[in-house]
Structures are given as structure tokens and as C-alpha cells.
CSV table of C-alpha atoms in Angstrom, one decimal:
chain,number,residue,atom,x,y,z
A,1,MET,CA,-134.8,-27.4,14.7
A,2,ASN,CA,-137.9,-26.9,16.0
A,3,SER,CA,-139.9,-24.0,14.9
A,4,ILE,CA,-140.8,-23.0,11.3
A,5,GLU,CA,-139.1,-19.7,11.7
A,6,GLU,CA,-136.3,-21.3,13.0
A,7,LYS,CA,-136.2,-23.8,10.1
A,8,LEU,CA,-136.4,-21.2,7.6
A,9,TRP,CA,-133.9,-18.7,8.9
A,10,ASN,CA,-131.4,-21.4,8.7
A,11,TYR,CA,-132.4,-22.0,5.3
A,12,ILE,CA,-131.8,-18.1,4.4
A,13,ASP,CA,-128.6,-17.9,6.2
A,14,GLY,CA,-127.4,-21.6,4.4
A,15,SER,CA,-126.9,-23.0,7.9
A,16,CYS,CA,-128.3,-26.2,7.3
A,17,THR,CA,-127.2,-29.5,5.8
A,18,PRO,CA,-127.9,-30.2,2.0
A,19,GLN,CA,-130.6,-32.7,3.0
A,20,GLU,CA,-132.4,-30.2,5.3
A,21,GLN,CA,-132.2,-27.5,2.7
A,22,ALA,CA,-133.8,-29.7,0.3
A,23,ALA,CA,-136.5,-30.8,2.7
A,24,ILE,CA,-137.3,-27.2,3.3
A,25,ALA,CA,-137.1,-26.0,-0.2
A,26,LEU,CA,-139.6,-28.8,-1.1
A,27,LEU,CA,-141.8,-27.5,1.8
A,28,ILE,CA,-141.7,-23.8,0.6
A,29,GLU,CA,-143.0,-25.0,-2.7
A,30,GLN,CA,-145.8,-27.1,-1.3
A,31,ASP,CA,-147.2,-25.7,2.0
A,32,GLU,CA,-148.5,-22.3,1.8
A,33,VAL,CA,-148.0,-21.6,5.6
A,34,TYR,CA,-144.0,-22.3,4.7
A,35,ARG,CA,-144.2,-20.1,1.5
A,36,GLN,CA,-145.8,-17.0,3.4
A,37,LYS,CA,-143.6,-17.3,6.2
A,38,TYR,CA,-140.5,-17.8,3.9
A,39,THR,CA,-141.6,-14.3,1.9
A,40,GLU,CA,-142.0,-12.4,5.2
A,41,LEU,CA,-138.6,-13.6,6.5
A,42,LEU,CA,-136.8,-12.7,3.1
A,43,LYS,CA,-138.3,-9.4,3.2
A,44,LEU,CA,-137.1,-8.8,6.8
A,45,ASN,CA,-133.7,-10.0,6.0
A,46,ALA,CA,-133.4,-7.5,3.3
A,47,GLU,CA,-134.4,-4.7,5.6
A,48,PHE,CA,-131.8,-5.7,8.3
A,49,SER,CA,-129.2,-5.8,5.5
A,50,VAL,CA,-129.5,-2.2,5.0
A,51,MET,CA,-128.9,-1.0,8.2
A,52,GLU,CA,-127.1,2.1,8.5
A,53,LEU,CA,-123.6,2.2,10.1
A,54,ASP,CA,-123.0,5.4,12.3
A,55,GLU,CA,-120.6,8.2,11.6
A,56,PRO,CA,-118.0,9.1,14.0
A,57,PRO,CA,-116.6,12.4,14.5
A,58,MET,CA,-114.6,13.9,11.7
A,59,ALA,CA,-111.5,14.1,13.8
A,60,PHE,CA,-111.8,10.6,15.2
A,61,THR,CA,-108.9,9.5,13.4
A,62,TYR,CA,-106.8,12.6,14.1
A,63,ASN,CA,-107.4,11.9,17.9
A,64,VAL,CA,-106.3,8.0,17.7
A,65,MET,CA,-103.3,9.0,15.9
A,66,GLU,CA,-102.5,11.5,18.6
A,67,THR,CA,-103.1,9.7,21.4
A,68,ILE,CA,-100.8,7.2,20.0
A,69,ARG,CA,-98.2,9.9,19.4
A,70,ALA,CA,-98.4,11.3,22.7
A,71,GLU,CA,-97.9,7.7,24.3
A,72,HIS,CA,-94.7,7.3,22.3
A,73,ALA,CA,-93.3,10.4,23.4
A,74,ARG,CA,-94.1,9.6,26.6
A,75,GLN,CA,-92.5,6.2,26.6
A,76,PRO,CA,-89.5,6.0,28.9
A,77,LEU,CA,-86.0,5.1,27.2
A,78,LYS,CA,-85.9,1.7,28.9
A,79,ALA,CA,-89.0,0.7,27.3
A,80,ALA,CA,-88.2,2.0,24.0
A,81,ILE,CA,-85.1,-0.2,23.9
A,82,ASP,CA,-85.5,-3.6,22.7
A,83,GLN,CA,-85.6,-5.9,25.8
A,84,ARG,CA,-83.6,-8.7,24.1
A,85,ILE,CA,-80.8,-6.5,23.8
A,86,ILE,CA,-80.8,-5.7,27.5
A,87,LYS,CA,-81.2,-9.6,28.1
A,88,GLY,CA,-78.1,-10.3,25.7
A,89,ILE,CA,-75.8,-7.6,27.3
A,90,GLY,CA,-77.1,-9.2,30.9
A,91,LEU,CA,-76.4,-12.8,29.6
A,92,PHE,CA,-72.9,-11.5,28.6
A,93,PHE,CA,-71.9,-10.0,31.9
A,94,VAL,CA,-73.2,-13.3,33.7
A,95,PHE,CA,-71.3,-15.5,31.4
A,96,THR,CA,-68.0,-13.6,31.7
A,97,ILE,CA,-68.4,-13.4,35.7
A,98,SER,CA,-69.0,-17.1,35.8
A,99,ALA,CA,-65.8,-17.8,33.6
A,100,PHE,CA,-63.5,-15.6,35.8
A,101,LEU,CA,-64.6,-17.4,39.1
A,102,ILE,CA,-64.5,-21.0,37.5
A,103,TYR,CA,-61.0,-19.9,36.2
A,104,ALA,CA,-60.1,-18.6,39.9
A,105,LEU,CA,-61.4,-21.5,41.7
A,106,ALA,CA,-60.0,-23.8,39.5
A,107,ASN,CA,-56.2,-22.2,40.3
A,108,ILE,CA,-56.7,-22.1,44.0
A,109,ASN,CA,-54.5,-25.0,45.6
A,110,TRP,CA,-57.1,-26.8,47.8
A,111,GLN,CA,-54.9,-28.5,50.0
A,112,ALA,CA,-56.6,-30.3,53.1
A,113,GLY,CA,-53.8,-31.6,54.8
A,114,GLY,CA,-54.1,-29.6,57.9
A,115,VAL,CA,-56.9,-28.1,59.9
A,116,SER,CA,-57.1,-24.6,57.9
A,117,LEU,CA,-57.2,-24.3,54.4
A,118,HIS,CA,-54.1,-23.3,52.6
A,119,VAL,CA,-54.9,-20.7,49.9
A,120,PRO,CA,-51.6,-19.2,48.2
A,121,ALA,CA,-50.9,-15.6,48.9
A,122,ALA,CA,-50.4,-14.8,45.3
A,123,LEU,CA,-53.4,-16.2,43.2
A,124,SER,CA,-51.8,-17.4,39.7
A,125,ALA,CA,-53.9,-16.2,37.2
A,126,PRO,CA,-51.7,-15.6,34.2
A,127,GLY,CA,-53.2,-13.4,31.6
A,128,ILE,CA,-56.2,-11.5,33.8
A,129,LYS,CA,-53.9,-8.5,34.4
A,130,ASN,CA,-53.6,-8.3,30.6
A,131,PHE,CA,-57.1,-9.1,30.0
A,132,PHE,CA,-58.4,-5.7,30.1
A,133,ALA,CA,-55.9,-4.1,27.5
A,134,GLY,CA,-55.9,-7.2,25.3
A,135,PRO,CA,-57.8,-8.0,22.2
A,136,PHE,CA,-61.1,-9.0,23.9
A,137,MET,CA,-61.7,-6.1,25.9
A,138,LYS,CA,-61.1,-4.0,22.6
A,139,GLY,CA,-63.4,-6.1,20.3
A,140,PHE,CA,-66.1,-6.0,23.5
A,141,LEU,CA,-65.8,-1.9,23.4
A,142,PHE,CA,-66.0,-2.1,19.6
A,143,LEU,CA,-69.2,-4.0,19.9
A,144,ASP,CA,-70.6,-1.6,22.2
A,145,VAL,CA,-70.0,1.4,20.2
A,146,VAL,CA,-71.5,-0.3,17.2
A,147,LEU,CA,-74.6,-1.1,19.5
A,148,VAL,CA,-74.7,2.4,20.5
A,149,LEU,CA,-74.7,3.8,17.1
A,150,TYR,CA,-77.4,1.4,15.7
A,151,LEU,CA,-79.8,2.7,18.7
A,152,PHE,CA,-78.9,6.0,17.7
A,153,ASP,CA,-79.9,5.2,14.1
A,154,THR,CA,-83.2,4.0,15.1
A,155,TYR,CA,-84.1,6.7,17.1
A,156,LEU,CA,-83.3,9.0,14.4
A,157,ARG,CA,-85.6,7.3,12.0
A,158,LYS,CA,-88.4,6.9,14.3
A,159,LYS,CA,-87.9,10.5,14.8
A,160,GLY,CA,-88.0,11.3,11.2
A,161,LEU,CA,-91.0,8.9,10.5
A,162,ALA,CA,-92.8,10.5,13.2
A,163,LYS,CA,-92.3,14.3,12.0
A,164,MET,CA,-93.3,13.0,8.5
A,165,ASN,CA,-96.8,11.5,9.5
A,166,THR,CA,-97.2,14.6,11.3
A,167,ASN,CA,-96.7,16.8,8.4
A,168,VAL,CA,-99.1,14.4,6.4
A,169,GLN,CA,-101.6,14.4,9.0
A,170,THR,CA,-101.5,18.4,8.9
A,171,SER,CA,-101.7,18.3,5.1
A,172,GLY,CA,-104.7,16.1,5.1
A,173,GLN,CA,-106.3,18.2,7.9
A,174,GLN,CA,-105.8,21.5,6.0
A,175,ASN,CA,-107.2,19.9,2.7
A,176,GLN,CA,-110.5,18.4,4.7
A,177,GLN,CA,-110.9,22.3,6.2
A,178,LYS,CA,-110.4,23.5,2.3
A,179,ASP,CA,-113.1,20.8,1.3
B,1,MET,CA,-108.8,9.1,0.2
B,2,GLN,CA,-108.2,5.5,1.5
B,3,SER,CA,-105.2,3.1,0.7
B,4,LYS,CA,-106.0,0.3,-1.4
B,5,LEU,CA,-103.7,-2.0,0.2
B,6,SER,CA,-104.9,-4.8,2.2
B,7,ASP,CA,-105.5,-5.0,6.1
B,8,ILE,CA,-102.3,-7.2,6.4
B,9,GLU,CA,-100.1,-5.1,4.3
B,10,LEU,CA,-101.0,-1.9,6.1
B,11,ILE,CA,-100.3,-3.8,9.3
B,12,GLU,CA,-97.0,-4.8,8.2
B,13,GLN,CA,-96.2,-1.2,7.2
B,14,THR,CA,-97.3,0.1,10.6
B,15,LEU,CA,-94.9,-2.5,12.4
B,16,ALA,CA,-92.5,-1.4,10.3
B,17,GLY,CA,-92.9,1.9,11.7
B,18,ASN,CA,-95.1,3.7,9.3
B,19,GLN,CA,-97.8,5.6,11.5
B,20,ALA,CA,-99.8,6.8,8.3
B,21,ALA,CA,-100.6,3.0,7.5
B,22,TYR,CA,-102.1,2.9,10.7
B,23,ALA,CA,-104.2,5.9,10.1
B,24,ASP,CA,-105.3,4.2,7.0
B,25,LEU,CA,-106.4,1.1,8.9
B,26,VAL,CA,-108.3,3.1,11.6
B,27,LYS,CA,-110.3,5.1,8.6
B,28,ARG,CA,-111.0,2.0,7.0
B,29,HIS,CA,-112.6,0.5,10.2
B,30,GLN,CA,-113.8,3.4,12.4
B,31,ARG,CA,-117.4,3.4,11.2
B,32,PHE,CA,-118.1,-0.4,12.1
B,33,VAL,CA,-116.2,-0.2,15.4
B,34,PHE,CA,-117.8,3.1,16.6
B,35,THR,CA,-121.3,1.6,15.3
B,36,LEU,CA,-120.1,-1.6,17.6
B,37,ALA,CA,-119.6,0.8,20.6
B,38,MET,CA,-122.9,2.4,19.9
B,39,ARG,CA,-124.5,-1.0,20.8
B,40,PHE,CA,-123.2,-0.8,24.0
B,41,ALA,CA,-122.7,3.0,25.0
B,42,LYS,CA,-125.5,5.4,26.0
B,43,THR,CA,-124.2,8.2,24.6
B,44,ARG,CA,-122.1,9.3,21.2
B,45,GLU,CA,-119.4,10.5,23.5
B,46,ASP,CA,-119.3,7.3,25.3
B,47,ALA,CA,-118.9,5.5,22.1
B,48,GLU,CA,-116.4,7.4,20.9
B,49,GLU,CA,-114.3,6.9,24.0
B,50,ILE,CA,-114.8,3.3,23.5
B,51,ALA,CA,-114.0,3.1,19.9
B,52,GLN,CA,-110.6,5.1,20.5
B,53,ASP,CA,-109.6,2.9,23.3
B,54,CYS,CA,-110.1,0.1,21.0
B,55,PHE,CA,-108.0,1.2,18.2
B,56,ILE,CA,-105.3,2.3,20.6
B,57,LYS,CA,-105.1,-1.3,22.3
B,58,ALA,CA,-105.2,-2.7,18.6
B,59,TYR,CA,-102.3,-0.5,17.9
B,60,ARG,CA,-100.3,-1.4,21.3
B,61,SER,CA,-100.7,-5.4,20.5
B,62,LEU,CA,-100.6,-5.4,16.7
B,63,ASP,CA,-97.4,-7.4,17.1
B,64,SER,CA,-99.2,-10.1,18.8
B,65,PHE,CA,-101.8,-10.6,16.0
B,66,GLN,CA,-101.3,-13.9,14.7
B,67,ARG,CA,-103.0,-13.6,11.1
B,68,GLN,CA,-104.9,-16.9,11.6
B,69,ALA,CA,-108.1,-15.1,11.6
B,70,LYS,CA,-109.3,-12.1,9.7
B,71,PHE,CA,-108.0,-8.6,11.3
B,72,THR,CA,-111.3,-7.7,11.6
B,73,THR,CA,-112.4,-10.5,14.0
B,74,TRP,CA,-109.4,-10.0,16.0
B,75,LEU,CA,-110.2,-6.1,16.1
B,76,TYR,CA,-113.8,-6.9,17.0
B,77,THR,CA,-113.0,-9.0,19.8
B,78,ILE,CA,-110.9,-6.2,21.2
B,79,VAL,CA,-114.2,-3.9,20.5
B,80,TYR,CA,-116.4,-6.6,22.5
B,81,THR,CA,-114.3,-7.0,25.6
B,82,THR,CA,-113.7,-3.2,25.9
B,83,ALA,CA,-117.3,-2.5,25.4
B,84,MET,CA,-118.3,-5.0,27.7
B,85,THR,CA,-115.7,-3.6,30.5
B,86,ALA,CA,-116.7,-0.4,29.9
B,87,LEU,CA,-120.7,-1.2,30.2
B,88,ARG,CA,-119.8,-3.1,33.5
B,89,LYS,CA,-117.9,-0.3,34.9
B,90,LYS,CA,-120.8,2.4,34.1
B,91,ARG,CA,-123.6,0.0,35.3
B,92,VAL,CA,-121.7,-1.4,38.3
B,93,ASP,CA,-124.1,0.6,40.8
B,94,THR,CA,-127.1,1.3,38.5
B,95,ASP,CA,-129.1,-1.3,37.2
B,96,SER,CA,-128.7,-4.6,35.3
B,97,ILE,CA,-127.0,-5.1,32.1
B,98,ASP,CA,-129.9,-7.8,31.1
B,99,ASP,CA,-132.4,-5.3,31.5
B,100,GLU,CA,-133.9,-4.3,28.3
B,101,ASN,CA,-135.6,-1.3,29.7
B,102,THR,CA,-132.1,0.1,30.5
B,103,PHE,CA,-131.2,0.9,26.8
B,104,ILE,CA,-134.7,2.1,25.4
B,105,GLN,CA,-133.5,5.7,25.7
B,106,ILE,CA,-130.6,5.2,23.2
B,107,GLU,CA,-130.9,6.6,20.3
B,108,ASN,CA,-128.8,5.8,16.9
B,109,GLN,CA,-128.4,9.1,15.1
B,110,THR,CA,-126.6,8.7,11.9
B,111,SER,CA,-124.6,11.8,10.7
B,112,GLY,CA,-126.4,14.2,8.2
B,113,TYR,CA,-129.8,12.8,9.1
B,114,ASP,CA,-132.8,15.2,10.7
B,115,VAL,CA,-134.2,12.8,13.1
B,116,ASN,CA,-137.0,15.4,13.6
B,117,ASP,CA,-138.0,15.6,10.5
B,118,ALA,CA,-141.2,13.4,10.1
B,119,GLU,CA,-140.7,13.3,6.3
B,120,ASN,CA,-137.0,11.7,6.5
B,121,LYS,CA,-138.4,8.9,8.8
B,122,SER,CA,-138.0,5.9,6.7
B,123,ARG,CA,-137.8,2.2,7.4
B,124,SER,CA,-134.0,2.2,7.9
B,125,PHE,CA,-134.7,4.8,10.8
B,126,TYR,CA,-137.1,2.9,12.8
B,127,LEU,CA,-134.7,-0.4,12.1
B,128,ASN,CA,-131.8,1.7,14.2
B,129,GLN,CA,-134.3,2.6,16.6
B,130,ALA,CA,-135.4,-0.7,17.1
B,131,ILE,CA,-131.7,-2.0,17.1
B,132,ALA,CA,-131.0,0.4,19.6
B,133,GLN,CA,-133.9,-0.8,22.1
B,134,LEU,CA,-132.1,-4.3,21.8
B,135,LEU,CA,-129.8,-5.7,24.6
B,136,PRO,CA,-126.4,-5.2,23.8
B,137,ASP,CA,-125.3,-8.9,22.9
B,138,ASP,CA,-128.5,-9.0,20.5
B,139,ALA,CA,-127.6,-5.7,18.8
B,140,THR,CA,-123.9,-6.8,18.2
B,141,ILE,CA,-124.9,-10.3,16.9
B,142,ILE,CA,-127.2,-8.5,14.4
B,143,THR,CA,-124.5,-5.9,13.6
B,144,LEU,CA,-121.9,-8.5,13.1
B,145,PHE,CA,-123.8,-10.5,11.0
B,146,TYR,CA,-125.5,-8.2,8.8
B,147,LYS,CA,-122.9,-5.5,8.4
B,148,GLY,CA,-119.6,-6.8,9.5
B,149,GLU,CA,-119.8,-9.8,6.8
B,150,GLN,CA,-118.7,-12.2,9.6
B,151,SER,CA,-120.1,-15.9,9.8
B,152,LEU,CA,-121.3,-17.5,12.7
B,153,ASP,CA,-117.9,-19.2,13.8
B,154,GLU,CA,-116.3,-15.7,13.6
B,155,ILE,CA,-118.8,-14.2,15.6
B,156,ALA,CA,-118.5,-17.0,18.1
B,157,LEU,CA,-114.7,-16.1,18.3
B,158,THR,CA,-115.3,-12.4,18.7
B,159,MET,CA,-117.9,-13.0,21.6
B,160,GLY,CA,-116.1,-16.0,23.2
B,161,MET,CA,-119.2,-18.1,22.7
B,162,GLU,CA,-120.0,-21.5,21.0
B,163,ALA,CA,-121.1,-21.0,17.1
B,164,ASN,CA,-124.3,-22.8,18.1
B,165,THR,CA,-125.1,-20.6,21.1
B,166,VAL,CA,-124.4,-17.9,18.5
B,167,LYS,CA,-126.7,-19.5,16.4
B,168,VAL,CA,-129.6,-19.5,19.1
B,169,LYS,CA,-129.0,-16.1,20.0
B,170,LEU,CA,-129.2,-14.7,16.4
B,171,PHE,CA,-132.2,-16.3,16.0
B,172,ARG,CA,-133.8,-14.8,19.3
B,173,ALA,CA,-132.2,-11.3,18.5
B,174,ARG,CA,-134.1,-11.2,14.9
B,175,GLN,CA,-137.3,-12.2,16.7
B,176,ARG,CA,-137.0,-9.7,19.3
B,177,LEU,CA,-135.7,-6.8,16.5
B,178,LYS,CA,-138.9,-7.9,14.4
B,179,GLU,CA,-141.3,-7.5,17.3
B,180,LYS,CA,-139.8,-4.0,18.3
B,181,LEU,CA,-140.1,-2.8,14.8
B,182,GLU,CA,-143.5,-3.7,14.4
B,183,ARG,CA,-144.2,-2.0,17.6
B,184,ASN,CA,-142.3,1.3,16.7
B,185,LEU,CA,-144.2,1.4,13.4
B,186,LYS,CA,-147.5,0.7,15.0
B,187,GLN,CA,-146.8,3.5,17.4
B,188,GLU,CA,-145.9,6.1,14.9
B,189,ALA,CA,-149.1,5.1,12.8
B,190,LYS,CA,-151.2,5.8,15.8
B,191,GLU,CA,-149.6,9.2,16.3
B,192,LEU,CA,-149.9,10.2,13.0
B,193,ILE,CA,-153.8,9.1,12.8
């Protein structure tokens, strides 16, 4: 701490240690220079505290909310959908394809007896033919339908809320104009 | 009429899809954000653009607000960085942002206040005039400290500085403000004589 002023500002702000605070309080009490400067700074501090804030235009909030709504309306569908859902679907397909590949490779007859690799004419993959008509595929399709319904519901809810907000905003503006 | 809900409650409602809650949040903080923007901008139009931009940015990244600090500290950080970027863009081919004389022409006009009416010129008017003559950083620190209810640590977080640096800057800003206030009042007294 260097100057008297700096010490006194720290005292006024309460940003010095209790020991420093006690020492400065004593100086203010005993030293005339400190007392005068302290009174001057206190007055200045009170003056700074009553500074006025600037008032933004009347339609400020409305303009902000309009910009946000316009941005929402412009947002493409791919940006509106939760990225986790897309990643989940992607992962599911990667997993399914990998499972098929592993299953197929495991069933190939790898006989390295001759020069050429002997691959059986008919790949033995029992169950694959019936796979698409089986309960697994039905379950997958059912999950897809549920997912679509959920997304549609979310979309309708958001649309309803936006409409409600617009009504509230419009009625608020009308009230402001009346006032 | 503004909502009595806390900032955090309004944020939660906004994140749940209620845009009216965000409108309440904007109404609550718009005066201070606009004032901060005025510390950097030359005109009210520029300040309005900066302030609007800040609220839109805050809305976009509301879900990334960690709630470890006050919402206002987070919001003022956005205001400070946005205003600094806007100021640099505007001033890139003109003069230095460290030049105090650059900001002398800025006038802080509060609504409903007739600046030409000599009778209405109070100490508060001269204070606002003196603040407008400060460098943006000085004016921001003074405003955050006296009107933003921000501690030195919070101001440091907002401005991306050390708390000690902010303490020194606040001290210097107060000195400069005092000098400018005295000079403006003396000049006014001379004009009256």
C-alpha cells in the first residue's frame, strides 16, 4: 500500500486486512491529513454510488425475443433434433452391421489346404433369411415409430409454447401502448 | 411488471422451453447491460446492437451456464467480450482504443432527461459525463463496482484479469474520474461566470 489515498480507498472498500483496517482507523482519528482525505473520499464514494443507469429503448426486450424467435424458425430440422438420438441410431446400425460381419466371417470355411481359398458356394447363415421378418425387426420398427411420435410431440409442444409466448408478448405490447 | 422468480428459476424455465421466462430475464438485466455497452459504444444505436447481441448469445449458450458463479457475472463476461470485439472491429482502421481523447465526444443521455436544460444539470449529470470520458476499461470497472454489485474477484472473472490488477485499475479509474469530474465542474462554473 503506497499512498494515503490508496490506503483510504482500501479502508472504504473493506479490502484490507483487519490489522491494516485498525491501523488506518487510528490514523484517521489522530492525523488531520488522513481525516480530511477520508472525508473527501467518502463524499466521492457516495457520489459514485448514485450514478444513473442508461435506459434502453422501449422495444428492447421485444426486439431481443423477436430475433430469438426468428432464429428458431430458421433453424434446420437436423439442428433441431437432439444429436444424441442421431448418434444412438448411428451406433445401432454400426453395431448391427458389425454383428452380421462377424457372424458371416465366423461361418466361412477357411481351408488353406491348396493354393486357393475355398469358400463354400452357399454361405451357411441360418436365421438370416428369417431375420427381417422376425421379432427383432418388428421390435426395431416399433422403436422407430415410438421415436417418431416422441419427436412429433416435442415439435408440437414447442410450437404451442411459441404461439402462447407471442400472444403474451402482443398483449403486453398492447397494454404498454394503452398505458 | 417483472417476475419475482430468481435468475436461476427463470433460467430453468427457459431451458424447459418457456421463452417468456427469458423475456423476464432480459427485462431484469437490460438496463445494466445497456449501460455497460454504452461504456464501449459511441452511439446509443451501437450500444443497443451490442446489448441485443449479448442477450442472444447468452440465450444460445444458456445450457452451458455452470451456476458456479452468479448469472450476472456470467452475463457481464459475455457483455465485456462482445463489447471489446465490437470496439476492436469499429476501431481497427481509425485510432487506438487506449487513446482517452477518442471517447471525449461520447454523451451518456439518460431517458427523460433534458441535457440542454441548465437547471437540470446536477452532479449526477456531470458524473455520467465524466464516466463517458474515461477509457472503456476504467468506465466498466467503475460501473461494475458501483452499480453491478460485483466484488473485485467477480470483476476479475468478468474482465479476465487478476483480482489485484482490478484493484489497481479501480484505484486509478477512481482517480481519473475524480479529475475529470472536477475539470468538468470548473469548466461549467467558468461558462456561467
